[in-house]
Coordinates of C-alpha atoms in Angstrom, one line a residue:
X1 CA 4.1 -6.2 -38.6
X2 CA 5.7 -3.5 -36.5
X3 CA 2.4 -2.8 -34.8
X4 CA 2.0 -6.6 -34.1
X5 CA 5.5 -6.8 -32.5
X6 CA 4.8 -3.8 -30.3
X7 CA 1.4 -5.2 -29.3
X8 CA 3.0 -8.6 -28.5
X9 CA 5.6 -6.8 -26.4
X10 CA 3.0 -4.8 -24.5
X11 CA 1.0 -8.0 -23.8
X12 CA 4.1 -9.9 -22.7
X13 CA 5.1 -7.1 -20.4
X14 CA 1.5 -6.9 -19.0
X15 CA 1.6 -10.6 -18.4
X16 CA 5.0 -10.3 -16.7
X17 CA 3.6 -7.6 -14.3
X18 CA 0.6 -9.8 -13.5
X19 CA 3.0 -12.7 -12.8
X20 CA 5.2 -10.6 -10.6
X21 CA 2.2 -9.3 -8.7
X22 CA 0.8 -12.8 -8.3
X23 CA 4.2 -14.2 -7.1
X24 CA 4.4 -11.6 -4.5
X25 CA 0.8 -11.7 -3.3
X26 CA 1.1 -15.2 -2.1
X27 CA 3.1 -16.1 1.0
X28 CA 5.5 -18.8 0.0
X29 CA 6.6 -22.0 1.8
X30 CA 9.7 -23.0 0.0
X31 CA 11.6 -26.3 0.5
X32 CA 14.9 -27.4 -0.9
X33 CA 15.2 -31.0 -2.0
X34 CA 18.8 -32.3 -2.2
X35 CA 19.3 -35.0 -4.8
X36 CA 22.0 -36.7 -2.7
X37 CA 19.8 -36.8 0.4
X38 CA 18.9 -40.4 -0.2
X39 CA 15.2 -39.6 -0.2
X40 CA 13.4 -39.7 -3.6
X41 CA 11.3 -36.8 -4.8
X42 CA 8.3 -39.0 -4.7
X43 CA 8.5 -39.1 -0.9
X44 CA 8.1 -35.3 -0.6
X45 CA 4.7 -34.2 0.9
X46 CA 4.4 -31.4 -1.7
X47 CA 1.0 -30.4 -0.3
X48 CA 2.9 -28.6 2.5
X49 CA 4.9 -26.3 0.1
X50 CA 4.2 -23.7 -2.5
X51 CA 7.7 -23.8 -4.0
X52 CA 10.2 -26.6 -4.2
X53 CA 13.9 -26.1 -5.1
X54 CA 15.6 -29.0 -6.8
X55 CA 19.3 -28.9 -5.8
X56 CA 21.8 -28.8 -7.4
X57 CA 22.8 -28.2 -11.0
X58 CA 26.5 -27.4 -11.7
X59 CA 28.5 -24.8 -13.6
X60 CA 31.1 -25.9 -16.1
X61 CA 34.3 -24.0 -15.0
X62 CA 35.6 -23.8 -18.6
X63 CA 32.7 -22.5 -20.7
X64 CA 30.4 -21.5 -17.8
X65 CA 27.3 -23.4 -19.1
X66 CA 25.0 -24.9 -16.5
X67 CA 24.9 -28.7 -16.4
X68 CA 23.0 -31.5 -14.6
X69 CA 25.1 -34.4 -13.7
X70 CA 24.4 -37.8 -15.3
X71 CA 23.5 -39.2 -11.9
X72 CA 20.9 -36.5 -11.4
X73 CA 19.5 -36.3 -15.0
X74 CA 16.6 -38.6 -14.6
X75 CA 15.7 -37.3 -11.1
X76 CA 15.7 -33.7 -12.2
X77 CA 13.8 -34.2 -15.5
X78 CA 10.9 -35.9 -13.6
X79 CA 11.0 -33.7 -10.5
X80 CA 8.2 -31.3 -11.5
X81 CA 5.9 -34.1 -12.7
X82 CA 6.6 -36.1 -9.5
X83 CA 5.9 -33.4 -6.9
X84 CA 2.9 -32.1 -8.8
X85 CA 1.1 -35.5 -8.5
X86 CA 0.3 -34.6 -4.9
X87 CA 0.1 -30.8 -5.4
X88 CA -0.6 -29.7 -9.0
X89 CA -0.1 -26.0 -8.0
X90 CA 3.4 -26.3 -6.5
X91 CA 6.1 -24.4 -8.3
X92 CA 9.5 -25.9 -8.9
X93 CA 12.9 -24.2 -9.5
X94 CA 16.2 -25.6 -10.7
X95 CA 18.8 -24.6 -8.0
X96 CA 22.4 -24.0 -9.3
X97 CA 25.5 -24.0 -7.1
X98 CA 25.2 -24.7 -3.3
X99 CA 27.6 -24.8 -0.5
X100 CA 29.7 -27.5 -2.1
X101 CA 30.2 -25.6 -5.3
X102 CA 33.4 -23.6 -6.1
X103 CA 32.7 -19.9 -5.5
X104 CA 35.6 -19.0 -7.8
X105 CA 33.6 -20.5 -10.7
X106 CA 30.7 -18.2 -10.0
X107 CA 33.1 -15.3 -9.6
X108 CA 34.8 -16.0 -12.9
X109 CA 31.4 -16.5 -14.6
X110 CA 30.0 -13.2 -13.4
X111 CA 33.1 -11.2 -14.4
X112 CA 32.6 -11.2 -18.2
X113 CA 29.6 -10.5 -20.4
X114 CA 30.2 -13.6 -22.6
X115 CA 30.4 -16.0 -19.6
X116 CA 27.4 -14.4 -18.0
X117 CA 25.4 -15.0 -21.2
X118 CA 26.6 -18.6 -21.5
X119 CA 25.4 -19.3 -17.9
X120 CA 22.1 -17.5 -18.2
X121 CA 21.2 -18.9 -21.6
X122 CA 22.0 -22.5 -20.6
X123 CA 20.2 -22.1 -17.2
X124 CA 17.0 -21.0 -19.0
X125 CA 17.3 -23.8 -21.5
X126 CA 17.8 -26.4 -18.8
X127 CA 14.9 -25.1 -16.8
X128 CA 12.6 -25.2 -19.8
X129 CA 13.7 -28.6 -21.0
X130 CA 13.3 -30.1 -17.6
X131 CA 9.9 -28.5 -17.0
X132 CA 10.9 -26.2 -14.1
X133 CA 9.0 -23.0 -13.3
X134 CA 12.1 -21.1 -12.5
X135 CA 15.8 -20.8 -11.7
X136 CA 17.5 -20.4 -8.3
X137 CA 21.0 -19.0 -7.9
X138 CA 23.0 -20.3 -4.9
X139 CA 26.4 -18.5 -5.0
X140 CA 28.0 -19.0 -1.6
X141 CA 29.3 -16.3 -1.6
X142 CA 30.3 -13.2 -3.5
X143 CA 33.2 -12.1 -1.4
X144 CA 35.0 -9.2 -3.1
X145 CA 34.0 -5.7 -4.2
X146 CA 34.2 -6.8 -7.9
X147 CA 32.0 -9.9 -7.0
X148 CA 29.4 -7.6 -5.6
X149 CA 29.4 -5.3 -8.6
X150 CA 29.3 -8.2 -11.0
X151 CA 26.6 -10.0 -9.2
X152 CA 24.4 -6.9 -9.6
X153 CA 25.1 -6.8 -13.3
X154 CA 24.5 -10.5 -13.6
X155 CA 21.1 -10.2 -11.8
X156 CA 19.9 -7.5 -14.1
X157 CA 21.0 -9.3 -17.2
X158 CA 19.3 -12.5 -16.0
X159 CA 16.0 -10.6 -15.5
X160 CA 16.3 -9.0 -18.9
X161 CA 16.9 -12.4 -20.5
X162 CA 13.9 -14.0 -18.8
X163 CA 11.6 -11.3 -20.1
X164 CA 13.0 -11.6 -23.6
X165 CA 12.8 -15.4 -23.6
X166 CA 9.2 -15.3 -22.4
X167 CA 8.3 -12.8 -25.1
X168 CA 9.9 -14.8 -27.8
X169 CA 8.6 -18.2 -26.7
X170 CA 5.1 -17.1 -25.7
X171 CA 5.6 -19.1 -22.4
X172 CA 5.0 -17.7 -18.9
X173 CA 8.1 -16.0 -17.6
X174 CA 10.3 -18.2 -15.4
X175 CA 10.7 -17.3 -11.7
X176 CA 14.1 -16.1 -10.6
X177 CA 15.3 -16.6 -7.0
X178 CA 18.5 -16.6 -5.1
X179 CA 19.9 -18.0 -1.9
X180 CA 21.9 -15.4 0.0
X181 CA 24.0 -14.7 3.1
X182 CA 22.2 -14.0 6.4
X183 CA 22.6 -10.3 6.1
X184 CA 22.9 -7.6 3.4
X185 CA 26.6 -7.2 4.0
X186 CA 29.1 -10.1 3.7
X187 CA 31.6 -9.2 6.5
X188 CA 31.4 -5.5 5.7
X189 CA 31.0 -5.9 1.9
X190 CA 27.6 -4.6 0.8
X191 CA 25.5 -6.9 -1.4
X192 CA 24.0 -5.2 -4.6
X193 CA 20.7 -4.9 -2.9
X194 CA 19.1 -2.5 -5.4
X195 CA 19.9 -4.8 -8.4
X196 CA 18.8 -7.8 -6.5
X197 CA 15.5 -6.3 -5.5
X198 CA 14.8 -5.2 -9.1
X199 CA 15.7 -8.6 -10.5
X200 CA 14.7 -11.5 -8.2
X201 CA 11.2 -12.7 -7.4
X202 CA 12.4 -14.5 -4.3
X203 CA 15.4 -13.8 -2.1
X204 CA 16.0 -16.7 0.2
X205 CA 18.0 -15.5 3.3
X206 CA 20.0 -18.3 4.8
X207 CA 19.3 -17.5 8.5
X208 CA 21.2 -20.4 9.9
X209 CA 24.7 -21.8 10.5
X210 CA 25.4 -19.0 12.9
X211 CA 27.2 -21.4 15.3
X212 CA 28.6 -24.9 15.0
X213 CA 31.2 -26.9 16.9
X214 CA 33.7 -26.7 14.1
X215 CA 34.0 -22.9 14.1
X216 CA 32.6 -22.3 17.6
X217 CA 34.0 -25.3 19.5
X218 CA 34.4 -24.0 23.1
X219 CA 30.8 -23.2 24.0
X220 CA 27.3 -24.4 23.0
X221 CA 25.2 -21.9 21.1
X222 CA 22.1 -21.7 19.0
X223 CA 22.8 -22.5 15.3
X224 CA 19.9 -20.5 14.0
X225 CA 18.5 -18.2 16.7
X226 CA 15.9 -15.6 15.7
X227 CA 17.0 -13.2 18.3
X228 CA 20.3 -12.7 20.2
X229 CA 21.5 -11.7 23.7
X230 CA 24.2 -9.2 24.3
X231 CA 25.5 -10.4 27.6
X232 CA 26.4 -14.0 26.9
X233 CA 30.0 -13.4 25.8
X234 CA 29.4 -15.3 22.6
X235 CA 29.6 -14.1 19.0
X236 CA 26.2 -12.4 18.4
X237 CA 24.0 -12.9 15.4
X238 CA 20.3 -13.6 14.9
X239 CA 17.9 -14.1 12.0
X240 CA 15.9 -11.0 12.8
X241 CA 19.1 -8.9 12.7
X242 CA 19.9 -10.2 9.2
X243 CA 16.4 -9.7 7.9
X244 CA 16.3 -6.2 9.1
X245 CA 19.6 -5.5 7.4
X246 CA 18.1 -6.6 4.1
X247 CA 15.1 -4.4 4.6
X248 CA 17.3 -1.4 5.6
X249 CA 19.3 -2.0 2.4
X250 CA 16.2 -1.4 0.3
X251 CA 15.0 -4.9 -0.4
X252 CA 11.2 -5.3 -0.3
X253 CA 9.8 -7.4 2.5
X254 CA 7.7 -9.0 -0.2
X255 CA 10.9 -10.4 -1.8
X256 CA 12.4 -11.9 1.4
X257 CA 12.0 -15.5 2.6
X258 CA 13.7 -16.4 5.8
X259 CA 15.5 -19.7 6.0
X260 CA 14.6 -22.3 8.6
X261 CA 17.0 -25.3 9.0
X262 CA 15.8 -28.9 9.3
X263 CA 19.0 -29.8 11.0
X264 CA 21.2 -28.8 14.0
X265 CA 24.7 -29.2 15.5
X266 CA 25.9 -31.5 18.3
X267 CA 28.6 -30.3 20.7
X268 CA 30.5 -32.4 23.3
X269 CA 29.9 -30.9 26.8
X270 CA 32.9 -30.6 29.1
X271 CA 30.7 -31.3 32.0
X272 CA 27.3 -33.0 31.6
X273 CA 25.9 -31.2 34.5
X274 CA 26.5 -27.8 32.9
X275 CA 24.2 -28.2 29.9
X276 CA 22.6 -24.9 29.0
X277 CA 23.2 -22.4 26.2
X278 CA 26.8 -21.2 26.2
X279 CA 27.9 -24.1 28.3
X280 CA 31.7 -25.0 28.0
X281 CA 32.2 -27.5 25.2
X282 CA 34.9 -29.4 23.4
X283 CA 34.0 -29.4 19.8
X284 CA 31.8 -31.8 17.9
X285 CA 30.1 -34.7 19.7
X286 CA 30.1 -37.1 16.8
X287 CA 33.0 -36.0 14.7
X288 CA 32.8 -34.2 11.4
X289 CA 31.0 -30.8 11.6
X290 CA 28.5 -32.2 14.1
X291 CA 25.5 -31.6 11.9
X292 CA 22.4 -33.8 12.4
X293 CA 19.1 -33.8 10.5
X294 CA 16.0 -33.2 12.5
X295 CA 14.9 -36.8 12.0
X296 CA 18.3 -37.9 13.4
X297 CA 17.9 -35.6 16.4
X298 CA 14.4 -36.9 17.2
X299 CA 15.8 -40.4 17.0
X300 CA 18.6 -39.4 19.4
X301 CA 16.1 -37.9 21.8
X302 CA 14.0 -41.1 21.8
X303 CA 16.9 -43.5 22.1
X304 CA 18.8 -41.6 24.9
X305 CA 16.0 -40.0 26.9
X306 CA 17.4 -36.6 26.1
X307 CA 15.8 -33.6 27.8
X308 CA 14.5 -31.0 25.3
X309 CA 14.4 -27.2 26.1
X310 CA 12.8 -24.4 24.2
X311 CA 14.3 -20.9 24.7
X312 CA 11.7 -18.3 23.7
X313 CA 14.1 -15.4 24.1
X314 CA 16.5 -16.6 21.4
X315 CA 13.8 -18.7 19.7
X316 CA 15.8 -21.9 19.6
X317 CA 15.5 -25.4 20.8
X318 CA 18.2 -27.6 22.3
X319 CA 18.5 -31.1 23.9
X320 CA 21.1 -32.9 25.9
X321 CA 21.9 -36.4 27.3
X322 CA 25.1 -37.1 29.1
X323 CA 27.8 -35.0 27.5
X324 CA 26.0 -34.6 24.1
X325 CA 24.3 -31.2 23.5
X326 CA 22.4 -30.5 20.3
X327 CA 21.2 -27.1 19.2
X328 CA 18.4 -27.1 16.5
X329 CA 14.9 -25.9 15.6
X330 CA 11.9 -27.9 16.8
X331 CA 8.2 -27.3 16.5
X332 CA 8.1 -24.4 18.9
X333 CA 10.9 -22.4 17.2
X334 CA 9.6 -23.2 13.7
X335 CA 6.2 -21.9 14.7
X336 CA 7.6 -18.8 16.2
X337 CA 9.7 -18.1 13.0
X338 CA 6.8 -18.7 10.7
X339 CA 4.7 -16.2 12.8
X340 CA 7.7 -13.8 12.6
X341 CA 7.6 -13.9 8.8
X342 CA 3.9 -13.4 8.8
X343 CA 3.9 -10.5 11.3
X344 CA 6.7 -8.7 9.6
X345 CA 5.1 -8.9 6.2
X346 CA 7.8 -11.1 4.6
X347 CA 7.1 -13.1 1.4
X348 CA 7.4 -16.2 3.5
X349 CA 10.0 -18.8 4.5
X350 CA 12.0 -21.7 3.1
X351 CA 13.6 -24.8 4.6
X352 CA 16.8 -26.7 4.1
X353 CA 16.1 -29.5 3.5
X354 CA 12.8 -31.4 3.2
X355 CA 14.2 -34.9 3.5
X356 CA 15.4 -34.2 7.0
X357 CA 12.0 -33.6 8.4
X358 CA 10.5 -36.2 10.8
X359 CA 7.1 -37.4 9.6
X360 CA 6.6 -33.9 8.3
X361 CA 6.2 -32.5 11.8
X362 CA 8.1 -29.3 11.0
X363 CA 6.6 -28.8 7.6
X364 CA 3.0 -29.2 9.0
X365 CA 3.9 -26.4 11.5
X366 CA 5.1 -24.2 8.7
X367 CA 1.9 -24.9 6.7
X368 CA 0.0 -22.4 8.8
X369 CA 1.8 -19.8 6.6
X370 CA -0.2 -20.8 3.6
X371 CA -2.6 -17.8 3.0
X372 CA -3.0 -14.8 0.8
X373 CA -2.4 -11.2 1.9
X374 CA -2.5 -8.0 0.0
X375 CA 0.5 -6.9 -2.1
X376 CA 2.8 -4.6 -0.1
X377 CA 5.9 -3.0 -1.6
X378 CA 8.1 -1.5 1.1

């Protein structure tokens, strides 16, 4: 019996290593589907993706178990079966948290061994019972030194639990991914990069929301530029800068997926004749935070005869009509970013969110990333 248990463990570990190698040998095209987008999962063209993230499950702030709301229960339980009808090989992950979740709940959960265990065990159980292939952690964001330390501990404990659960159940090990800040430091606080690299299969870097009219109201700017200029007088940040920081922190390129937004932000120009990047502006063009899905932006262009411009230096698109100016990613910038991921040996890219595409124009551009390359661990 002892020999049998040891043999089973060796076999399980070997299968885990094969799974890990396989997951990192394929370049991924990830897409988040937001249950409240108004677009059903059945509408997703899953043939254009390798991984789909079903967003979002919640965390109970009292006992720290992961839950799925009653309004999302049926959508989530059928998600994998639904998207695999068009693409039987697509992998699905249950995403927990998101930008609207309370970061203090994550912080409290990660601070104690018992609450971490409650979260991890319930997340695994929910993923299994709803037929997902993995779990995605979207904590926005760890923001204190203790948060960073605890996130590292949490990451390692989650990986250990996944290995143990797969060994005990005889099922393939679940994937583990996370959505993280644009760079490896959160406003000078270093993320636990070593623990993350050791624990996660996929690290989705949110390379967007660099600028928007609510927090950058006085000048237009690229919401998700790949590169940046040093002479514009604007706050400088770029996707390449963030990706390089993660690599410098010791995270393997073959764990990193760069985020591409299927949305942009609309500013109100002070003068419609001054309509380039960094033009004087007066906040949001349409109220709220000024965000617009790509499909809404294309409708605006069509209805208003807006002029569209691609800036190859920053790798961003923008359009304008009258005093409305919108910064976003279009086919040119998406193609350039996909090539950037390929040329820099990244695991791939992901998008937020699939329902905002326009007749799958952006996703078809990203589909050129679907190919196999040798495993590289750097």
